[in-house]
Amino acid sequence: MMTISQAQVMSSPNPFALVVSCDQNKKSNIMALSWWTYISNKPASLGICLSNACYTGQLLKENKEFSLCLVPPSLADVALQCGKVSGRTVDKESEFLIELSKAKKISPSIIKDSPLAFECTVNTSIIVGDHTIYIAKVVCIHGDSSKSHVYAVDGYSNLKVTQ
Ligand SMILES: Cc1cc2nc3c(=O)[nH]c(=O)nc-3n(C[C@H](O)[C@H](O)[C@H](O)COP(=O)(O)O)c2cc1C
């Protein structure tokens, strides 16, 4: 018998992205996220699965918008840090010197050098045990197919370009 944690290590590499959300004063928060997936083409929609404890989930209840940004190799170290500390206690944008750019259709920013960034608005959320799935419509996509991005490997311990 395997535990769910052992299964997640065995099934990696896993997808990886940074999620940018913001508070009522437009202050950004950035979290590391592996549990995301496409869930519909028409309308284009994504699902993200957040721990009930994380600050990002609190922000999404207040302002139902986020960007989901794939991460270039140059940002792998700081992206991993974004998965180790909470925006409740650390201003990750300034602490980790992450450059953001204004989004087109939502108030949270996008990661400036992201190869692929989705602007999303949350339609609904479903609590599933210790996590909540946020179902969101994609309202704008920024992409540059010449850039590479990292995946989570060894479970969620490291980030690497796998191709
Ligand atoms: C590689 C990696 C993947 C992660 N994936 C998720 C995830 O899918 N869902 C989640 O809730 N937390 C995930 N985390 C943990 C959060 O990023 C972490 O709890 C973070 O501190 C939450 O930040 P916040 O409190 O500022 O929202 C991941 C962490 C790492 C390092």
Coordinates of N, CA and C and ligand atoms in Angstrom, one line a residue:
M1 N 0.8 -1.2 0.0 CA 0.0 0.0 0.0 C 0.9 1.3 0.0
M2 N 0.5 2.2 -0.8 CA 1.2 3.5 -0.8 C 0.4 4.6 -0.2
T3 N 1.0 5.6 0.3 CA 0.3 6.8 0.8 C 0.1 7.7 -0.4
I4 N -0.8 8.7 -0.3 CA -1.1 9.7 -1.3 C 0.2 10.5 -1.6
S5 N 1.0 10.8 -0.6 CA 2.2 11.5 -0.7 C 3.2 10.8 -1.6
Q6 N 3.3 9.4 -1.3 CA 4.3 8.6 -2.1 C 3.8 8.5 -3.5
A7 N 2.5 8.4 -3.7 CA 2.0 8.4 -5.1 C 2.3 9.7 -5.9
Q8 N 2.2 10.8 -5.1 CA 2.5 12.1 -5.8 C 4.0 12.2 -6.2
V9 N 4.8 11.6 -5.4 CA 6.3 11.6 -5.8 C 6.4 10.8 -7.0
M10 N 5.8 9.6 -7.0 CA 6.0 8.7 -8.1 C 5.4 9.2 -9.4
S11 N 4.3 10.0 -9.3 CA 3.7 10.5 -10.6 C 4.3 11.8 -11.1
S12 N 5.3 12.3 -10.4 CA 5.9 13.5 -10.9 C 6.9 13.2 -12.1
P13 N 7.2 14.1 -13.0 CA 7.0 15.5 -12.9 C 5.5 15.9 -12.9
N14 N 5.2 16.9 -12.1 CA 3.9 17.5 -12.0 C 3.9 18.9 -12.6
P15 N 2.7 19.4 -13.1 CA 2.7 20.7 -13.6 C 3.1 21.7 -12.5
F16 N 3.5 22.9 -13.0 CA 3.9 23.9 -12.0 C 3.6 25.3 -12.5
A17 N 3.2 26.2 -11.6 CA 2.9 27.6 -12.0 C 3.0 28.4 -10.8
L18 N 3.0 29.7 -11.0 CA 2.9 30.7 -9.9 C 1.5 31.3 -10.1
V19 N 0.8 31.4 -9.0 CA -0.5 32.1 -9.0 C -0.4 33.5 -8.3
V20 N -0.8 34.5 -9.0 CA -0.8 35.9 -8.5 C -2.2 36.3 -8.2
S21 N -2.4 36.7 -6.9 CA -3.7 37.2 -6.5 C -3.4 38.6 -5.9
C22 N -4.4 39.3 -5.5 CA -4.2 40.6 -4.8 C -5.2 40.9 -3.8
D23 N -4.9 41.8 -2.8 CA -5.8 42.3 -1.8 C -6.6 43.5 -2.3
Q24 N -7.4 44.0 -1.4 CA -8.3 45.2 -1.8 C -7.5 46.4 -2.2
N25 N -6.2 46.5 -1.7 CA -5.4 47.6 -2.1 C -4.5 47.3 -3.3
K26 N -4.8 46.2 -4.0 CA -4.0 45.8 -5.2 C -2.6 45.3 -4.8
K27 N -2.4 45.0 -3.6 CA -1.1 44.4 -3.1 C -1.0 43.0 -3.6
S28 N 0.0 42.6 -4.3 CA 0.1 41.3 -4.9 C 0.6 40.2 -3.9
N29 N 0.1 39.0 -4.1 CA 0.7 37.8 -3.4 C 0.9 36.7 -4.4
I30 N 2.0 36.0 -4.2 CA 2.4 35.0 -5.2 C 2.6 33.7 -4.6
M31 N 1.9 32.6 -5.1 CA 2.1 31.3 -4.5 C 2.5 30.3 -5.5
A32 N 3.2 29.2 -5.1 CA 3.5 28.1 -6.0 C 2.4 27.1 -6.1
L33 N 2.1 26.6 -7.2 CA 1.0 25.7 -7.4 C 1.3 24.6 -8.5
S34 N 1.0 23.4 -8.0 CA 1.1 22.2 -9.0 C -0.3 21.7 -9.4
W35 N -1.2 21.9 -8.5 CA -2.5 21.3 -8.7 C -3.4 22.2 -9.6
W36 N -3.1 22.3 -10.9 CA -4.0 23.0 -11.8 C -4.2 22.2 -13.0
T37 N -5.3 22.4 -13.7 CA -5.6 21.7 -14.9 C -6.6 22.5 -15.8
Y38 N -6.5 22.2 -17.1 CA -7.6 22.7 -18.0 C -8.9 21.9 -17.6
I39 N -10.0 22.6 -17.6 CA -11.3 21.9 -17.3 C -12.3 22.1 -18.4
S40 N -12.2 23.0 -19.3 CA -13.1 23.2 -20.4 C -12.4 24.0 -21.5
N41 N -12.8 23.8 -22.7 CA -12.3 24.6 -23.9 C -13.3 25.7 -24.1
K42 N -14.6 25.4 -24.1 CA -15.6 26.4 -24.4 C -16.6 26.5 -23.3
P43 N -16.6 27.4 -22.4 CA -15.6 28.5 -22.3 C -14.3 28.0 -21.8
A44 N -13.2 28.6 -22.2 CA -11.9 28.2 -21.8 C -11.8 28.4 -20.2
S45 N -11.5 27.3 -19.5 CA -11.6 27.4 -18.1 C -10.5 26.5 -17.5
L46 N -10.0 27.0 -16.3 CA -9.0 26.2 -15.5 C -9.6 25.9 -14.1
G47 N -9.0 24.9 -13.5 CA -9.3 24.6 -12.1 C -8.0 24.7 -11.4
I48 N -8.0 25.3 -10.2 CA -6.8 25.3 -9.3 C -7.3 24.8 -8.0
C49 N -6.4 24.1 -7.3 CA -6.7 23.4 -6.1 C -5.8 24.0 -5.0
L50 N -6.4 24.7 -4.0 CA -5.7 25.4 -3.0 C -5.9 24.8 -1.6
S51 N -4.9 24.7 -0.8 CA -5.0 24.3 0.6 C -6.0 25.3 1.3
N52 N -6.8 24.8 2.1 CA -7.8 25.7 2.8 C -7.0 26.7 3.8
A53 N -5.8 26.4 4.0 CA -5.0 27.3 5.0 C -4.3 28.4 4.3
C54 N -4.1 28.4 2.9 CA -3.2 29.4 2.3 C -3.9 30.8 2.2
Y55 N -3.0 31.8 2.2 CA -3.5 33.2 2.1 C -4.1 33.4 0.7
T56 N -3.6 32.8 -0.4 CA -4.2 33.0 -1.7 C -5.7 32.7 -1.7
G57 N -6.1 31.6 -1.0 CA -7.5 31.2 -1.0 C -8.3 32.3 -0.3
Q58 N -7.8 32.9 0.8 CA -8.5 34.0 1.4 C -8.6 35.2 0.4
L59 N -7.6 35.5 -0.3 CA -7.6 36.6 -1.2 C -8.6 36.3 -2.4
L60 N -8.7 35.1 -2.8 CA -9.7 34.7 -3.9 C -11.1 34.8 -3.4
K61 N -11.3 34.7 -2.1 CA -12.7 34.9 -1.6 C -13.1 36.3 -1.7
E62 N -12.1 37.2 -1.4 CA -12.3 38.7 -1.4 C -12.4 39.2 -2.9
N63 N -11.4 38.8 -3.7 CA -11.3 39.4 -5.1 C -11.2 38.2 -6.0
K64 N -12.2 37.9 -6.7 CA -12.3 36.6 -7.5 C -11.5 36.6 -8.8
E65 N -10.3 37.0 -8.7 CA -9.4 37.1 -9.9 C -8.0 36.6 -9.6
F66 N -7.4 35.9 -10.5 CA -6.0 35.6 -10.3 C -5.3 35.4 -11.7
S67 N -4.0 35.4 -11.7 CA -3.3 35.0 -12.9 C -2.6 33.7 -12.6
L68 N -2.4 32.9 -13.6 CA -1.7 31.6 -13.4 C -0.6 31.7 -14.5
C69 N 0.7 31.6 -14.0 CA 1.8 31.9 -14.9 C 2.8 30.8 -14.8
L70 N 3.1 30.2 -16.0 CA 4.2 29.2 -16.0 C 5.5 29.9 -15.7
V71 N 6.5 29.2 -15.3 CA 7.7 29.8 -14.7 C 9.0 29.4 -15.6
P72 N 9.7 30.5 -16.0 CA 10.9 30.2 -16.8 C 12.0 29.7 -15.8
P73 N 13.0 29.0 -16.4 CA 14.1 28.4 -15.5 C 14.8 29.5 -14.7
S74 N 14.9 30.7 -15.2 CA 15.6 31.8 -14.5 C 14.9 32.1 -13.1
L75 N 13.6 31.8 -13.0 CA 12.8 32.1 -11.8 C 12.6 30.9 -10.9
A76 N 13.2 29.7 -11.2 CA 12.9 28.5 -10.5 C 13.2 28.6 -9.0
D77 N 14.3 29.2 -8.6 CA 14.7 29.3 -7.2 C 13.7 30.1 -6.4
V78 N 13.3 31.3 -7.0 CA 12.4 32.2 -6.2 C 11.0 31.6 -6.2
A79 N 10.6 30.8 -7.3 CA 9.3 30.2 -7.4 C 9.2 29.2 -6.3
L80 N 10.2 28.4 -6.1 CA 10.2 27.4 -5.0 C 10.0 28.1 -3.7
Q81 N 10.7 29.2 -3.5 CA 10.5 30.0 -2.2 C 9.1 30.4 -2.0
C82 N 8.4 30.8 -3.1 CA 7.0 31.2 -3.1 C 6.1 30.1 -2.6
G83 N 6.6 28.8 -2.6 CA 5.8 27.7 -2.1 C 6.2 27.3 -0.7
K84 N 7.1 28.1 -0.1 CA 7.6 27.8 1.3 C 7.2 28.8 2.4
V85 N 6.8 29.9 1.9 CA 6.4 31.0 2.9 C 5.0 31.5 2.5
S86 N 4.3 32.1 3.5 CA 3.0 32.6 3.2 C 3.0 34.1 3.0
G87 N 2.1 34.6 2.1 CA 2.0 36.1 2.0 C 1.4 36.7 3.2
R88 N 0.9 35.9 4.2 CA 0.4 36.5 5.4 C 1.6 37.1 6.2
T89 N 2.8 36.6 6.0 CA 3.9 37.0 6.8 C 5.0 37.6 5.9
V90 N 5.1 37.3 4.7 CA 6.2 37.8 3.8 C 5.6 38.4 2.6
D91 N 6.2 39.6 2.2 CA 5.8 40.2 0.9 C 6.7 39.6 -0.1
K92 N 6.2 38.6 -0.8 CA 7.1 37.7 -1.7 C 7.5 38.5 -2.9
E93 N 6.7 39.4 -3.4 CA 7.1 40.2 -4.6 C 8.4 41.0 -4.3
S94 N 8.4 41.7 -3.2 CA 9.6 42.5 -2.9 C 10.7 41.7 -2.3
E95 N 10.4 40.7 -1.4 CA 11.4 39.9 -0.8 C 12.2 39.1 -1.8
F96 N 11.5 38.5 -2.8 CA 12.2 37.7 -3.8 C 12.5 38.4 -5.1
L97 N 12.2 39.7 -5.1 CA 12.5 40.6 -6.3 C 11.9 40.0 -7.6
I98 N 10.6 39.7 -7.5 CA 9.9 39.1 -8.6 C 9.3 40.3 -9.4
E99 N 9.6 40.3 -10.7 CA 9.1 41.4 -11.5 C 7.7 41.0 -12.1
L100 N 6.7 41.9 -11.9 CA 5.4 41.7 -12.3 C 5.0 42.7 -13.4
S101 N 4.1 42.4 -14.3 CA 3.5 43.3 -15.2 C 2.0 43.4 -15.1
K102 N 1.5 44.6 -15.5 CA 0.0 44.7 -15.4 C -0.7 43.7 -16.3
A103 N -1.8 43.2 -15.8 CA -2.6 42.3 -16.6 C -3.5 43.1 -17.5
K104 N -4.1 42.5 -18.5 CA -5.0 43.3 -19.4 C -6.5 43.4 -18.8
K105 N -7.0 42.3 -18.2 CA -8.4 42.3 -17.9 C -8.7 42.0 -16.4
I106 N -7.7 41.8 -15.6 CA -7.9 41.5 -14.2 C -7.0 42.4 -13.3
S107 N -7.4 42.6 -12.0 CA -6.6 43.4 -11.2 C -5.2 42.8 -10.7
P108 N -5.1 41.5 -10.5 CA -3.8 40.9 -10.1 C -2.9 41.0 -11.3
S109 N -1.6 41.1 -11.1 CA -0.6 41.2 -12.1 C -0.3 39.9 -12.7
I110 N 0.6 39.8 -13.7 CA 1.2 38.6 -14.2 C 2.7 38.6 -14.0
I111 N 3.3 37.4 -13.9 CA 4.8 37.4 -13.8 C 5.4 37.9 -15.1
K112 N 6.3 38.9 -15.0 CA 6.8 39.5 -16.2 C 7.4 38.6 -17.3
D113 N 8.2 37.7 -16.8 CA 8.9 36.8 -17.8 C 8.3 35.5 -18.1
S114 N 7.0 35.3 -17.6 CA 6.3 34.0 -17.8 C 6.2 33.7 -19.3
P115 N 6.5 32.4 -19.6 CA 6.3 32.0 -21.0 C 4.8 31.9 -21.4
L116 N 4.0 31.6 -20.4 CA 2.5 31.5 -20.7 C 1.8 31.9 -19.4
A117 N 0.9 32.9 -19.6 CA 0.2 33.4 -18.4 C -1.3 33.6 -18.8
F118 N -2.1 33.0 -17.9 CA -3.6 33.1 -18.0 C -4.2 34.1 -17.0
E119 N -5.0 35.0 -17.5 CA -5.8 35.8 -16.6 C -7.1 35.1 -16.4
C120 N -7.5 35.0 -15.2 CA -8.7 34.2 -14.8 C -9.6 34.9 -13.8
T121 N -10.9 34.6 -14.0 CA -11.9 35.1 -13.0 C -12.6 33.9 -12.4
V122 N -12.8 33.8 -11.1 CA -13.3 32.7 -10.4 C -14.9 32.7 -10.6
N123 N -15.4 31.5 -11.0 CA -16.9 31.3 -11.1 C -17.4 30.7 -9.9
T124 N -16.7 29.7 -9.4 CA -17.3 28.9 -8.3 C -16.2 28.2 -7.6
S125 N -16.4 27.8 -6.3 CA -15.4 27.0 -5.6 C -16.1 25.9 -4.9
I126 N -15.4 24.8 -4.7 CA -15.9 23.6 -4.0 C -14.9 23.1 -3.0
I127 N -15.3 23.0 -1.8 CA -14.4 22.5 -0.7 C -14.3 21.0 -0.9
V128 N -13.1 20.4 -0.9 CA -12.9 19.0 -1.0 C -11.9 18.6 0.1
G129 N -12.3 18.3 1.3 CA -11.4 17.9 2.4 C -10.6 19.2 2.7
D130 N -9.2 19.0 2.7 CA -8.4 20.1 3.2 C -8.0 21.1 2.1
H131 N -8.6 20.9 0.9 CA -8.3 21.8 -0.2 C -9.6 22.3 -0.8
T132 N -9.6 23.4 -1.6 CA -10.7 23.9 -2.3 C -10.4 24.0 -3.7
I133 N -11.3 23.6 -4.6 CA -11.1 23.7 -6.1 C -11.8 25.0 -6.5
Y134 N -11.0 25.9 -7.1 CA -11.6 27.1 -7.7 C -11.7 26.9 -9.2
I135 N -12.9 27.1 -9.7 CA -13.2 26.9 -11.1 C -13.2 28.3 -11.7
A136 N -12.4 28.5 -12.7 CA -12.2 29.9 -13.2 C -12.3 30.0 -14.7
K137 N -12.9 31.1 -15.2 CA -12.9 31.3 -16.7 C -11.6 32.0 -17.1
V138 N -11.0 31.6 -18.2 CA -9.8 32.3 -18.7 C -10.3 33.5 -19.6
V139 N -9.8 34.7 -19.2 CA -10.3 35.9 -19.9 C -9.2 36.5 -20.8
C140 N -8.0 36.0 -20.7 CA -6.9 36.5 -21.6 C -5.7 35.6 -21.4
I141 N -5.0 35.3 -22.5 CA -3.8 34.4 -22.5 C -2.6 35.2 -23.1
H142 N -1.5 35.2 -22.4 CA -0.3 35.8 -23.0 C 0.7 34.6 -23.1
G143 N 1.3 34.4 -24.3 CA 2.2 33.3 -24.5 C 3.4 33.6 -25.5
D144 N 4.5 33.0 -25.2 CA 5.6 33.0 -26.1 C 6.2 31.6 -26.2
S145 N 5.9 30.9 -27.3 CA 6.2 29.5 -27.5 C 7.7 29.2 -27.6
S146 N 8.5 30.3 -27.7 CA 10.0 30.1 -27.8 C 10.6 29.9 -26.4
K147 N 9.8 30.2 -25.4 CA 10.4 30.1 -24.0 C 10.1 28.8 -23.4
S148 N 11.0 28.3 -22.5 CA 10.7 27.0 -21.8 C 10.2 27.3 -20.4
H149 N 9.7 26.3 -19.8 CA 9.2 26.5 -18.4 C 9.5 25.2 -17.6
V150 N 9.4 25.4 -16.2 CA 9.8 24.3 -15.3 C 8.6 23.5 -14.9
Y151 N 8.8 22.2 -14.5 CA 7.8 21.3 -13.9 C 8.3 21.0 -12.5
A152 N 7.4 20.6 -11.6 CA 7.8 20.1 -10.3 C 8.3 18.7 -10.4
V153 N 9.4 18.4 -9.8 CA 10.0 17.0 -9.8 C 10.3 16.6 -8.4
D154 N 10.5 15.2 -8.3 CA 10.7 14.6 -6.9 C 9.6 15.0 -6.0
G155 N 8.3 14.8 -6.5 CA 7.2 15.3 -5.8 C 7.1 16.7 -6.0
Y156 N 7.2 17.5 -5.0 CA 7.2 19.0 -5.1 C 8.4 19.6 -4.6
S157 N 9.5 18.8 -4.6 CA 10.8 19.3 -3.9 C 11.6 20.2 -4.8
N158 N 11.6 20.0 -6.1 CA 12.5 20.7 -7.0 C 11.7 21.1 -8.3
L159 N 12.3 22.1 -9.0 CA 11.7 22.5 -10.2 C 12.7 22.3 -11.3
K160 N 12.3 21.8 -12.5 CA 13.3 21.5 -13.6 C 12.6 21.6 -14.9
V161 N 13.3 22.0 -16.0 CA 12.9 21.8 -17.3 C 13.0 20.4 -17.6
T162 N 12.0 19.7 -18.1 CA 12.1 18.2 -18.2 C 12.3 17.8 -19.7
Q163 N 12.2 18.7 -20.7 CA 12.3 18.2 -22.1 C 13.8 18.4 -22.5
Ligands
LIG1 C1 6.4 22.8 -6.0 C2 5.3 23.2 -5.2 C3 3.9 23.0 -5.5 C4 2.9 23.4 -4.7 N1 1.6 23.2 -5.1 C5 0.6 23.5 -4.3 C6 -0.8 23.3 -4.7 O1 -1.1 22.8 -5.8 N2 -1.8 23.7 -3.9 C7 -1.5 24.3 -2.7 O2 -2.4 24.7 -2.0 N3 -0.2 24.6 -2.3 C8 0.8 24.2 -3.1 N4 2.1 24.4 -2.7 C9 2.3 25.1 -1.4 C10 2.0 26.6 -1.4 O3 2.7 27.2 -2.5 C11 2.4 27.2 0.0 O4 1.6 26.7 1.0 C12 2.5 28.7 0.0 O5 3.2 29.1 1.1 C13 1.1 29.3 0.0 O6 1.3 30.7 -0.1 P1 0.2 31.8 0.4 O7 -0.1 31.5 1.9 O8 0.9 33.1 0.3 O9 -1.0 31.7 -0.5 C14 3.1 24.0 -3.5 C15 4.5 24.3 -3.1 C16 5.5 23.9 -3.9 C17 7.0 24.1 -3.5

